[in-house]
PDB file of C-alpha atoms in Angstrom:
ATOM      1  CA  MET A  24      -1.848  21.259 -10.812  1.00 34.00           C
ATOM      2  CA  THR A  25      -4.893  22.409  -8.894  1.00 34.00           C
ATOM      3  CA  ASP A  26      -7.187  20.370  -6.736  1.00 37.00           C
ATOM      4  CA  THR A  27     -10.302  19.111  -8.455  1.00 34.00           C
ATOM      5  CA  HIS A  28     -13.666  18.881  -6.722  1.00 33.00           C
ATOM      6  CA  PHE A  29     -16.209  16.365  -7.944  1.00 31.00           C
ATOM      7  CA  ASP A  30     -19.815  15.384  -7.590  1.00 33.00           C
ATOM      8  CA  ALA A  31     -19.004  11.673  -7.617  1.00 36.00           C
ATOM      9  CA  SER A  32     -22.516  10.540  -8.357  1.00 36.00           C
ATOM     10  CA  SER A  33     -24.598  10.246 -11.504  1.00 35.00           C
ATOM     11  CA  PRO A  34     -28.379  10.089 -11.950  1.00 36.00           C
ATOM     12  CA  THR A  35     -30.031   6.721 -12.455  1.00 34.00           C
ATOM     13  CA  PRO A  36     -33.160   6.246 -14.610  1.00 35.00           C
ATOM     14  CA  SER A  37     -35.251   6.399 -11.438  1.00 37.00           C
ATOM     15  CA  GLY A  38     -33.772   9.782 -10.534  1.00 39.00           C
ATOM     16  CA  GLU A  39     -31.718   8.393  -7.653  1.00 40.00           C
ATOM     17  CA  SER A  40     -27.958   8.914  -7.494  1.00 43.00           C
ATOM     18  CA  ARG A  41     -25.293   6.271  -7.428  1.00 48.00           C
ATOM     19  CA  PRO A  42     -21.558   6.518  -6.731  1.00 58.00           C
ATOM     20  CA  ASN A  43     -19.286   7.173  -9.675  1.00 74.00           C
ATOM     21  CA  GLU A  44     -16.858   4.294  -9.266  1.00 77.00           C
ATOM     22  CA  SER A  45     -14.103   5.992 -11.263  1.00 86.00           C
ATOM     23  CA  ARG A  46     -14.021   9.292  -9.320  1.00 93.00           C
ATOM     24  CA  ILE A  47     -13.479  10.262  -5.699  1.00 96.00           C
ATOM     25  CA  ASP A  48     -16.262  11.987  -3.789  1.00 96.00           C
ATOM     26  CA  ARG A  49     -14.292  14.242  -1.427  1.00 94.00           C
ATOM     27  CA  GLU A  50     -17.116  14.917   1.009  1.00 94.00           C
ATOM     28  CA  ARG A  51     -18.064  11.266   1.299  1.00 95.00           C
ATOM     29  CA  ALA A  52     -14.456  10.181   1.746  1.00 96.00           C
ATOM     30  CA  VAL A  53     -13.865  12.736   4.509  1.00 95.00           C
ATOM     31  CA  ALA A  54     -17.120  11.845   6.260  1.00 95.00           C
ATOM     32  CA  LEU A  55     -16.083   8.191   6.363  1.00 94.00           C
ATOM     33  CA  SER A  56     -12.544   8.922   7.607  1.00 92.00           C
ATOM     34  CA  PRO A  57     -12.993  11.681  10.223  1.00 89.00           C
ATOM     35  CA  ALA A  58      -9.295  11.769  11.125  1.00 91.00           C
ATOM     36  CA  VAL A  59      -8.717  13.438   7.721  1.00 94.00           C
ATOM     37  CA  SER A  60     -10.348  16.849   7.234  1.00 94.00           C
ATOM     38  CA  SER A  61     -11.404  18.205   3.848  1.00 94.00           C
ATOM     39  CA  PRO A  62      -8.528  20.753   3.615  1.00 95.00           C
ATOM     40  CA  MET A  63      -6.048  17.913   4.196  1.00 96.00           C
ATOM     41  CA  LEU A  64      -7.278  15.924   1.181  1.00 98.00           C
ATOM     42  CA  GLU A  65      -5.949  16.995  -2.205  1.00 98.00           C
ATOM     43  CA  ILE A  66      -7.243  15.366  -5.411  1.00 97.00           C
ATOM     44  CA  VAL A  67      -5.631  16.029  -8.774  1.00 97.00           C
ATOM     45  CA  ASP A  68      -6.185  14.623 -12.229  1.00 95.00           C
ATOM     46  CA  GLU A  69      -2.512  14.064 -12.961  1.00 96.00           C
ATOM     47  CA  THR A  70       0.912  14.424 -11.379  1.00 96.00           C
ATOM     48  CA  ALA A  71       4.314  12.816 -11.765  1.00 95.00           C
ATOM     49  CA  SER A  72       4.212  11.115  -8.359  1.00 95.00           C
ATOM     50  CA  THR A  73       2.125  11.830  -5.282  1.00 97.00           C
ATOM     51  CA  ASN A  74       5.044  10.633  -3.138  1.00 97.00           C
ATOM     52  CA  THR A  75       7.425  13.087  -4.802  1.00 97.00           C
ATOM     53  CA  ASP A  76       4.902  15.902  -4.358  1.00 97.00           C
ATOM     54  CA  LEU A  77       4.534  15.274  -0.640  1.00 98.00           C
ATOM     55  CA  MET A  78       8.236  14.623  -0.063  1.00 98.00           C
ATOM     56  CA  GLN A  79       8.875  18.175  -1.244  1.00 97.00           C
ATOM     57  CA  ARG A  80       6.094  19.451   1.003  1.00 97.00           C
ATOM     58  CA  MET A  81       7.304  17.608   4.091  1.00 97.00           C
ATOM     59  CA  LYS A  82      10.936  18.640   3.559  1.00 97.00           C
ATOM     60  CA  ALA A  83       9.813  22.290   3.694  1.00 95.00           C
ATOM     61  CA  MET A  84       7.975  21.812   6.996  1.00 93.00           C
ATOM     62  CA  PRO A  85       9.558  23.554  10.031  1.00 89.00           C
ATOM     63  CA  ARG A  86      10.971  20.721  12.079  1.00 92.00           C
ATOM     64  CA  GLU A  87      10.883  22.424  15.453  1.00 85.00           C
ATOM     65  CA  ARG A  88       7.103  22.942  15.274  1.00 83.00           C
ATOM     66  CA  ALA A  89       6.147  19.636  13.683  1.00 89.00           C
ATOM     67  CA  VAL A  90       3.006  18.100  15.181  1.00 95.00           C
ATOM     68  CA  ALA A  91       2.577  14.322  15.260  1.00 96.00           C
ATOM     69  CA  GLY A  92      -0.024  12.704  13.028  1.00 97.00           C
ATOM     70  CA  VAL A  93      -1.273  12.906   9.450  1.00 97.00           C
ATOM     71  CA  HIS A  94      -0.822  16.333   7.833  1.00 97.00           C
ATOM     72  CA  VAL A  95      -1.788  15.932   4.186  1.00 97.00           C
ATOM     73  CA  VAL A  96      -3.167  13.385   1.722  1.00 98.00           C
ATOM     74  CA  ARG A  97      -2.698  13.705  -2.030  1.00 98.00           C
ATOM     75  CA  ALA A  98      -4.520  11.470  -4.502  1.00 98.00           C
ATOM     76  CA  ALA A  99      -4.145  11.413  -8.286  1.00 97.00           C
ATOM     77  CA  TYR A 100      -6.077   9.679 -11.034  1.00 96.00           C
ATOM     78  CA  ARG A 101      -2.949   9.404 -13.150  1.00 94.00           C
ATOM     79  CA  GLN A 102       0.753   9.361 -12.242  1.00 93.00           C
ATOM     80  CA  THR A 103       3.294   9.803 -15.004  1.00 91.00           C
ATOM     81  CA  ALA A 104       6.205   8.647 -12.831  1.00 86.00           C
ATOM     82  CA  GLY A 105       4.582   6.512 -10.142  1.00 76.00           C
ATOM     83  CA  ARG A 106       6.965   4.143  -8.446  1.00 64.00           C
ATOM     84  CA  GLY A 107       7.151   1.317  -5.943  1.00 57.00           C
ATOM     85  CA  ARG A 108       9.830  -0.532  -3.995  1.00 51.00           C
ATOM     86  CA  GLN A 109      13.239  -1.070  -5.608  1.00 49.00           C
ATOM     87  CA  GLY A 110      12.532   1.642  -8.197  1.00 51.00           C
ATOM     88  CA  ARG A 111       9.778  -0.332  -9.927  1.00 57.00           C
ATOM     89  CA  SER A 112       7.122   1.647 -11.795  1.00 56.00           C
ATOM     90  CA  TRP A 113       3.453   1.557 -10.819  1.00 55.00           C
ATOM     91  CA  GLN A 114       1.146   1.320 -13.840  1.00 59.00           C
ATOM     92  CA  ALA A 115      -2.586   1.938 -13.749  1.00 66.00           C
ATOM     93  CA  GLN A 116      -5.349   3.402 -15.876  1.00 74.00           C
ATOM     94  CA  PRO A 117      -7.235   6.439 -14.497  1.00 77.00           C
ATOM     95  CA  GLY A 118     -10.373   5.410 -12.656  1.00 86.00           C
ATOM     96  CA  HIS A 119      -9.241   1.819 -12.139  1.00 92.00           C
ATOM     97  CA  ALA A 120      -6.676   2.250  -9.375  1.00 94.00           C
ATOM     98  CA  LEU A 121      -6.518   4.329  -6.217  1.00 96.00           C
ATOM     99  CA  MET A 122      -3.167   6.133  -6.012  1.00 96.00           C
ATOM    100  CA  PHE A 123      -2.427   8.375  -3.053  1.00 98.00           C
ATOM    101  CA  SER A 124       0.206   9.408  -0.551  1.00 98.00           C
ATOM    102  CA  VAL A 125      -0.003  10.417   3.092  1.00 98.00           C
ATOM    103  CA  GLY A 126       2.392  12.925   4.640  1.00 98.00           C
ATOM    104  CA  CYS A 127       2.752  12.409   8.380  1.00 98.00           C
ATOM    105  CA  ILE A 128       4.938  13.089  11.389  1.00 98.00           C
ATOM    106  CA  VAL A 129       5.861  10.082  13.523  1.00 98.00           C
ATOM    107  CA  PRO A 130       7.268  11.103  16.933  1.00 97.00           C
ATOM    108  CA  ARG A 131      10.168   8.672  16.677  1.00 97.00           C
ATOM    109  CA  PRO A 132      13.730   9.006  15.402  1.00 97.00           C
ATOM    110  CA  LEU A 133      14.693   7.208  12.204  1.00 97.00           C
ATOM    111  CA  SER A 134      16.046   4.288  14.242  1.00 96.00           C
ATOM    112  CA  GLY A 135      12.569   3.802  15.719  1.00 97.00           C
ATOM    113  CA  LEU A 136      10.813   3.315  12.364  1.00 97.00           C
ATOM    114  CA  ALA A 137      11.756  -0.341  11.817  1.00 96.00           C
ATOM    115  CA  GLY A 138       8.707  -2.194  10.540  1.00 97.00           C
ATOM    116  CA  LEU A 139       6.715   0.915   9.580  1.00 98.00           C
ATOM    117  CA  SER A 140       5.998  -0.310   6.044  1.00 97.00           C
ATOM    118  CA  LEU A 141       4.810  -3.657   7.441  1.00 97.00           C
ATOM    119  CA  ALA A 142       2.493  -1.824   9.856  1.00 98.00           C
ATOM    120  CA  VAL A 143       1.068   0.054   6.869  1.00 98.00           C
ATOM    121  CA  GLY A 144       0.391  -3.256   5.112  1.00 98.00           C
ATOM    122  CA  ALA A 145      -1.340  -4.761   8.136  1.00 98.00           C
ATOM    123  CA  ALA A 146      -3.531  -1.683   8.586  1.00 98.00           C
ATOM    124  CA  LEU A 147      -4.561  -1.715   4.921  1.00 98.00           C
ATOM    125  CA  VAL A 148      -5.420  -5.412   4.860  1.00 98.00           C
ATOM    126  CA  GLU A 149      -7.540  -5.108   8.005  1.00 98.00           C
ATOM    127  CA  ARG A 150      -9.542  -2.220   6.529  1.00 98.00           C
ATOM    128  CA  LEU A 151      -9.931  -3.820   3.098  1.00 98.00           C
ATOM    129  CA  ARG A 152     -11.152  -7.032   4.694  1.00 98.00           C
ATOM    130  CA  ALA A 153     -13.777  -4.981   6.557  1.00 98.00           C
ATOM    131  CA  LEU A 154     -15.221  -3.199   3.503  1.00 97.00           C
ATOM    132  CA  PRO A 155     -19.044  -3.207   3.500  1.00 96.00           C
ATOM    133  CA  GLY A 156     -20.561  -5.936   1.357  1.00 96.00           C
ATOM    134  CA  LEU A 157     -17.468  -8.141   1.387  1.00 97.00           C
ATOM    135  CA  ALA A 158     -18.247 -11.710   2.456  1.00 96.00           C
ATOM    136  CA  ALA A 159     -16.059 -13.155   5.209  1.00 96.00           C
ATOM    137  CA  GLY A 160     -14.761 -15.916   2.960  1.00 97.00           C
ATOM    138  CA  ASP A 161     -13.751 -13.407   0.292  1.00 98.00           C
ATOM    139  CA  ALA A 162     -12.186 -11.072   2.854  1.00 98.00           C
ATOM    140  CA  ALA A 163      -9.885 -13.900   3.957  1.00 97.00           C
ATOM    141  CA  ARG A 164      -8.516 -14.080   0.405  1.00 98.00           C
ATOM    142  CA  ILE A 165      -6.754 -10.737   1.017  1.00 98.00           C
ATOM    143  CA  GLY A 166      -3.373 -11.140   2.717  1.00 98.00           C
ATOM    144  CA  LEU A 167       0.204  -9.933   2.985  1.00 98.00           C
ATOM    145  CA  LYS A 168       3.392 -11.021   1.274  1.00 96.00           C
ATOM    146  CA  TRP A 169       6.490  -9.980   3.187  1.00 96.00           C
ATOM    147  CA  PRO A 170       7.471  -7.279   3.506  1.00 93.00           C
ATOM    148  CA  ASN A 171       4.362  -5.321   2.566  1.00 90.00           C
ATOM    149  CA  ASP A 172       2.658  -6.338  -0.686  1.00 95.00           C
ATOM    150  CA  VAL A 173      -1.098  -6.754  -0.324  1.00 98.00           C
ATOM    151  CA  LEU A 174      -2.274  -9.860  -2.180  1.00 98.00           C
ATOM    152  CA  LEU A 175      -5.594 -11.186  -3.400  1.00 98.00           C
ATOM    153  CA  ASP A 176      -5.519 -14.867  -4.344  1.00 97.00           C
ATOM    154  CA  GLY A 177      -1.762 -14.536  -4.884  1.00 94.00           C
ATOM    155  CA  GLY A 178      -2.075 -11.517  -7.205  1.00 95.00           C
ATOM    156  CA  LYS A 179      -0.865  -8.053  -6.223  1.00 95.00           C
ATOM    157  CA  LEU A 180      -3.796  -6.002  -4.977  1.00 97.00           C
ATOM    158  CA  ALA A 181      -1.817  -3.106  -3.501  1.00 97.00           C
ATOM    159  CA  GLY A 182       1.717  -1.793  -3.227  1.00 94.00           C
ATOM    160  CA  ILE A 183       3.315   0.392  -0.565  1.00 96.00           C
ATOM    161  CA  LEU A 184       6.274   2.769  -0.642  1.00 96.00           C
ATOM    162  CA  VAL A 185       7.429   4.529   2.541  1.00 97.00           C
ATOM    163  CA  GLU A 186       9.979   7.346   2.307  1.00 97.00           C
ATOM    164  CA  THR A 187      11.368   9.718   4.923  1.00 98.00           C
ATOM    165  CA  ALA A 188      11.799  13.441   4.285  1.00 98.00           C
ATOM    166  CA  TRP A 189      13.765  14.259   7.450  1.00 97.00           C
ATOM    167  CA  SER A 190      14.420  12.992  10.925  1.00 97.00           C
ATOM    168  CA  THR A 191      15.448  14.471  14.273  1.00 96.00           C
ATOM    169  CA  SER A 192      16.185  12.864  17.611  1.00 95.00           C
ATOM    170  CA  SER A 193      12.471  12.934  18.444  1.00 95.00           C
ATOM    171  CA  ALA A 194      10.477  12.854  15.190  1.00 97.00           C
ATOM    172  CA  THR A 195      10.497  11.760  11.555  1.00 98.00           C
ATOM    173  CA  ALA A 196       8.591  13.165   8.600  1.00 98.00           C
ATOM    174  CA  ALA A 197       7.407  10.263   6.467  1.00 98.00           C
ATOM    175  CA  VAL A 198       5.473   9.914   3.225  1.00 98.00           C
ATOM    176  CA  ILE A 199       3.431   6.729   2.778  1.00 98.00           C
ATOM    177  CA  GLY A 200       2.575   5.979  -0.836  1.00 97.00           C
ATOM    178  CA  VAL A 201      -0.180   3.483  -1.621  1.00 97.00           C
ATOM    179  CA  GLY A 202      -1.506   2.071  -4.878  1.00 96.00           C
ATOM    180  CA  ILE A 203      -4.619  -0.140  -4.798  1.00 97.00           C
ATOM    181  CA  ASN A 204      -6.099  -1.864  -7.837  1.00 96.00           C
ATOM    182  CA  VAL A 205      -9.806  -1.214  -7.304  1.00 96.00           C
ATOM    183  CA  ARG A 206     -11.317  -2.242 -10.643  1.00 94.00           C
ATOM    184  CA  SER A 207     -10.054  -4.866 -13.066  1.00 86.00           C
ATOM    185  CA  ASP A 208      -8.371  -3.613 -16.240  1.00 78.00           C
ATOM    186  CA  PRO A 209      -8.160  -6.547 -18.691  1.00 69.00           C
ATOM    187  CA  ALA A 210      -6.201  -4.582 -21.313  1.00 69.00           C
ATOM    188  CA  LEU A 211      -3.489  -3.502 -18.874  1.00 66.00           C
ATOM    189  CA  ASP A 212      -3.414  -6.967 -17.286  1.00 65.00           C
ATOM    190  CA  ALA A 213      -2.785  -8.525 -20.711  1.00 64.00           C
ATOM    191  CA  GLU A 214      -0.029  -5.996 -21.428  1.00 73.00           C
ATOM    192  CA  LEU A 215       1.697  -6.676 -18.121  1.00 62.00           C
ATOM    193  CA  ALA A 216       1.367 -10.444 -18.585  1.00 62.00           C
ATOM    194  CA  ALA A 217       2.994 -10.243 -22.019  1.00 65.00           C
ATOM    195  CA  ALA A 218       5.866  -8.170 -20.635  1.00 68.00           C
ATOM    196  CA  ALA A 219       6.339 -10.590 -17.724  1.00 61.00           C
ATOM    197  CA  ALA A 220       6.407 -13.604 -20.038  1.00 64.00           C
ATOM    198  CA  ALA A 221       9.494 -12.183 -21.725  1.00 64.00           C
ATOM    199  CA  LEU A 222      11.414 -12.166 -18.415  1.00 66.00           C
ATOM    200  CA  PRO A 223      13.167 -15.079 -16.700  1.00 67.00           C
ATOM    201  CA  GLU A 224      10.710 -16.824 -14.384  1.00 63.00           C
ATOM    202  CA  GLN A 225      12.376 -15.704 -11.155  1.00 61.00           C
ATOM    203  CA  ALA A 226      12.394 -12.068 -12.323  1.00 59.00           C
ATOM    204  CA  ARG A 227       8.694 -11.910 -13.170  1.00 65.00           C
ATOM    205  CA  PRO A 228       6.644  -9.562 -10.990  1.00 69.00           C
ATOM    206  CA  THR A 229       3.564 -10.722  -9.133  1.00 82.00           C
ATOM    207  CA  PRO A 230       0.572 -10.484 -11.507  1.00 89.00           C
ATOM    208  CA  PRO A 231      -2.038  -7.841 -10.634  1.00 93.00           C
ATOM    209  CA  ALA A 232      -5.341  -8.433  -8.860  1.00 96.00           C
ATOM    210  CA  ALA A 233      -8.248  -6.040  -8.319  1.00 97.00           C
ATOM    211  CA  LEU A 234     -10.698  -5.507  -5.492  1.00 97.00           C
ATOM    212  CA  SER A 235     -13.615  -5.793  -7.910  1.00 97.00           C
ATOM    213  CA  GLN A 236     -12.830  -9.513  -8.267  1.00 97.00           C
ATOM    214  CA  ILE A 237     -14.405 -10.067  -4.847  1.00 98.00           C
ATOM    215  CA  LEU A 238     -16.406  -6.840  -4.497  1.00 97.00           C
ATOM    216  CA  PRO A 239     -18.032  -5.989  -7.848  1.00 96.00           C
ATOM    217  CA  ASP A 240     -19.275  -2.589  -6.619  1.00 94.00           C
ATOM    218  CA  ALA A 241     -15.845  -1.505  -5.328  1.00 95.00           C
ATOM    219  CA  ASP A 242     -15.293   2.208  -5.845  1.00 95.00           C
ATOM    220  CA  LEU A 243     -12.441   4.646  -5.311  1.00 97.00           C
ATOM    221  CA  THR A 244     -14.208   6.722  -2.658  1.00 97.00           C
ATOM    222  CA  LEU A 245     -15.054   3.964  -0.207  1.00 96.00           C
ATOM    223  CA  THR A 246     -11.666   2.319  -0.703  1.00 97.00           C
ATOM    224  CA  LEU A 247      -9.856   5.602  -0.032  1.00 98.00           C
ATOM    225  CA  ALA A 248     -11.948   6.296   3.079  1.00 97.00           C
ATOM    226  CA  ALA A 249     -11.234   2.839   4.479  1.00 97.00           C
ATOM    227  CA  ALA A 250      -7.506   3.143   3.767  1.00 98.00           C
ATOM    228  CA  LEU A 251      -7.238   6.606   5.327  1.00 97.00           C
ATOM    229  CA  ALA A 252      -9.087   5.536   8.461  1.00 97.00           C
ATOM    230  CA  GLY A 253      -6.702   2.610   8.825  1.00 97.00           C
ATOM    231  CA  LEU A 254      -3.562   4.629   8.155  1.00 98.00           C
ATOM    232  CA  SER A 255      -4.522   7.434  10.541  1.00 97.00           C
ATOM    233  CA  ALA A 256      -5.040   4.922  13.338  1.00 97.00           C
ATOM    234  CA  MET A 257      -1.844   3.132  12.343  1.00 98.00           C
ATOM    235  CA  VAL A 258       0.239   6.305  12.706  1.00 98.00           C
ATOM    236  CA  ASP A 259      -1.128   6.829  16.227  1.00 97.00           C
ATOM    237  CA  THR A 260      -0.461   3.243  17.307  1.00 98.00           C
ATOM    238  CA  PHE A 261       2.970   3.046  15.701  1.00 98.00           C
ATOM    239  CA  SER A 262       3.945   6.339  17.329  1.00 98.00           C
ATOM    240  CA  SER A 263       3.399   4.894  20.786  1.00 97.00           C
ATOM    241  CA  GLN A 264       4.236   1.199  20.283  1.00 97.00           C
ATOM    242  CA  GLY A 265       6.378   0.858  17.162  1.00 98.00           C
ATOM    243  CA  PHE A 266       6.075  -2.335  15.143  1.00 97.00           C
ATOM    244  CA  ALA A 267       5.643  -4.374  18.323  1.00 96.00           C
ATOM    245  CA  GLY A 268       2.037  -3.166  18.279  1.00 97.00           C
ATOM    246  CA  PHE A 269       1.554  -4.694  14.817  1.00 98.00           C
ATOM    247  CA  ARG A 270       3.563  -7.907  14.859  1.00 97.00           C
ATOM    248  CA  ALA A 271       0.611 -10.147  15.764  1.00 97.00           C
ATOM    249  CA  ARG A 272      -1.681  -8.217  13.426  1.00 98.00           C
ATOM    250  CA  TRP A 273       0.767  -8.633  10.541  1.00 98.00           C
ATOM    251  CA  SER A 274       1.089 -12.364  11.247  1.00 97.00           C
ATOM    252  CA  ALA A 275      -2.708 -12.707  11.158  1.00 97.00           C
ATOM    253  CA  CYS A 276      -2.597 -11.436   7.548  1.00 98.00           C
ATOM    254  CA  HIS A 277       0.472 -13.432   6.436  1.00 98.00           C
ATOM    255  CA  ALA A 278      -0.452 -15.122   3.163  1.00 97.00           C
ATOM    256  CA  TYR A 279       2.632 -17.363   3.039  1.00 96.00           C
ATOM    257  CA  ALA A 280       2.775 -18.473   6.671  1.00 97.00           C
ATOM    258  CA  GLY A 281       4.313 -21.945   6.908  1.00 96.00           C
ATOM    259  CA  ARG A 282       5.018 -22.138   3.178  1.00 97.00           C
ATOM    260  CA  GLU A 283       8.306 -22.757   1.417  1.00 97.00           C
ATOM    261  CA  VAL A 284       9.681 -19.546  -0.080  1.00 95.00           C
ATOM    262  CA  VAL A 285      12.743 -18.291  -1.928  1.00 94.00           C
ATOM    263  CA  LEU A 286      14.396 -14.926  -1.219  1.00 93.00           C
ATOM    264  CA  LEU A 287      15.906 -13.009  -4.126  1.00 90.00           C
ATOM    265  CA  GLU A 288      18.403 -10.158  -4.136  1.00 88.00           C
ATOM    266  CA  ASN A 289      19.055  -8.390  -7.445  1.00 81.00           C
ATOM    267  CA  GLY A 290      17.052 -11.158  -9.057  1.00 79.00           C
ATOM    268  CA  GLU A 291      19.235 -13.939  -7.710  1.00 86.00           C
ATOM    269  CA  PRO A 292      18.133 -16.446  -5.020  1.00 89.00           C
ATOM    270  CA  PHE A 293      20.146 -16.305  -1.805  1.00 90.00           C
ATOM    271  CA  ALA A 294      17.965 -18.091   0.748  1.00 93.00           C
ATOM    272  CA  ARG A 295      15.231 -20.705   0.848  1.00 95.00           C
ATOM    273  CA  GLY A 296      13.140 -22.001   3.717  1.00 97.00           C
ATOM    274  CA  ARG A 297       9.775 -21.999   5.456  1.00 97.00           C
ATOM    275  CA  ALA A 298       8.307 -18.583   6.202  1.00 97.00           C
ATOM    276  CA  LEU A 299       7.441 -18.468   9.897  1.00 96.00           C
ATOM    277  CA  GLY A 300       6.519 -14.846  10.528  1.00 94.00           C
ATOM    278  CA  VAL A 301       8.329 -11.648  11.529  1.00 97.00           C
ATOM    279  CA  ASP A 302      10.209 -10.333  14.551  1.00 96.00           C
ATOM    280  CA  ASP A 303       9.682  -7.013  16.362  1.00 94.00           C
ATOM    281  CA  ALA A 304      11.800  -5.220  13.744  1.00 95.00           C
ATOM    282  CA  GLY A 305       9.750  -6.585  10.849  1.00 96.00           C
ATOM    283  CA  GLN A 306      12.435  -9.004   9.707  1.00 96.00           C
ATOM    284  CA  LEU A 307      11.210 -12.217   8.098  1.00 96.00           C
ATOM    285  CA  LEU A 308      11.878 -15.316  10.198  1.00 97.00           C
ATOM    286  CA  LEU A 309      12.905 -18.046   7.798  1.00 97.00           C
ATOM    287  CA  GLU A 310      13.289 -21.665   8.908  1.00 97.00           C
ATOM    288  CA  THR A 311      16.207 -23.142   6.982  1.00 95.00           C
ATOM    289  CA  ALA A 312      18.245 -26.334   7.181  1.00 93.00           C
ATOM    290  CA  ASP A 313      20.755 -24.384   9.279  1.00 94.00           C
ATOM    291  CA  GLY A 314      18.207 -22.966  11.701  1.00 97.00           C
ATOM    292  CA  ILE A 315      16.015 -19.871  11.872  1.00 97.00           C
ATOM    293  CA  ARG A 316      17.367 -16.917   9.935  1.00 96.00           C
ATOM    294  CA  ALA A 317      16.160 -13.285  10.239  1.00 96.00           C
ATOM    295  CA  ILE A 318      15.964 -11.527   6.865  1.00 95.00           C
ATOM    296  CA  ALA A 319      15.961  -7.713   6.708  1.00 92.00           C
ATOM    297  CA  THR A 320      13.839  -5.989   4.073  1.00 82.00           C
ATOM    298  CA  GLY A 321      16.297  -3.946   1.983  1.00 76.00           C
ATOM    299  CA  ASP A 322      16.243  -4.798  -1.728  1.00 77.00           C
ATOM    300  CA  VAL A 323      14.943  -8.298  -1.145  1.00 87.00           C
ATOM    301  CA  SER A 324      12.053  -9.975  -2.969  1.00 87.00           C
ATOM    302  CA  LEU A 325      10.124 -13.064  -1.909  1.00 91.00           C
ATOM    303  CA  ARG A 326       8.643 -15.790  -4.100  1.00 90.00           C
ATOM    304  CA  LEU A 327       6.935 -19.076  -3.371  1.00 91.00           C
ATOM    305  CA  ALA A 328       9.464 -21.848  -3.832  1.00 89.00           C
ATOM    306  CA  PRO A 329       8.876 -24.019  -6.907  1.00 84.00           C
ATOM    307  CA  SER A 330       7.527 -27.414  -5.986  1.00 69.00           C
ATOM    308  CA  THR A 331       9.976 -30.290  -6.157  1.00 55.00           C
ATOM    309  CA  PRO A 332       9.051 -33.661  -7.666  1.00 49.00           C
TER     310      PRO A 332
END
């Protein structure tokens, strides 16, 4: 698959140009996220998984000469084997969702990466809330569900998958995969809703949400630029401070703060309590009848607790 370059604008009747919402304008995206140079940004029409592509790339990188920071970004309009946490698939129609991965070197051993995926979530929410044209009240509707789902009005706006290609005593090669629903897709939403309805209630995934619900002119280019600017800065901060530098920022985006939640493992509930926040390792602090319990991420899912009569 070769990179594809686009003129992401189309003429209007007046002769002016306007952004093509369903394509990525490479030059504009790079100009708005200066930490990512044009050679670092790859855009392809289709691939199996941008995370898989970059995992292979990062594994081949010479470890002894690895330089900290973002090395490559790969975006695709269509993924035939896109995936999220716990092996779930990521479904999206080309032009409606932004799907990309970032290959980076974090100058920390594997043991120093606790909370990295939560830091990614906090950085994304902050940048999405700051998108031009987004009213403050609408921006506040974007939040985080532990550990790292980005929500809009309770629906899933974005998903995150962090994988590590290798680690030494001083550095780790990581691939950060991100999927953001930019434009609503009623047909896919209806398909997903029908599939979810056939599942037991506690096994149903969070329904999708799209950025265009609060920002009608949302486009792939501006969303990608905002995300890349946030992730580049996040890698720098996390490298020096770890998740401790993001704990307060994550809590400021916590959509379920103070609410009663249920924790599921393999689809079965194992804990219930009031979500308080997270600790310096990114573990959820859950207030239960037996006291405060710290929950590690792992293969755990969180749901709002059903209301009791």
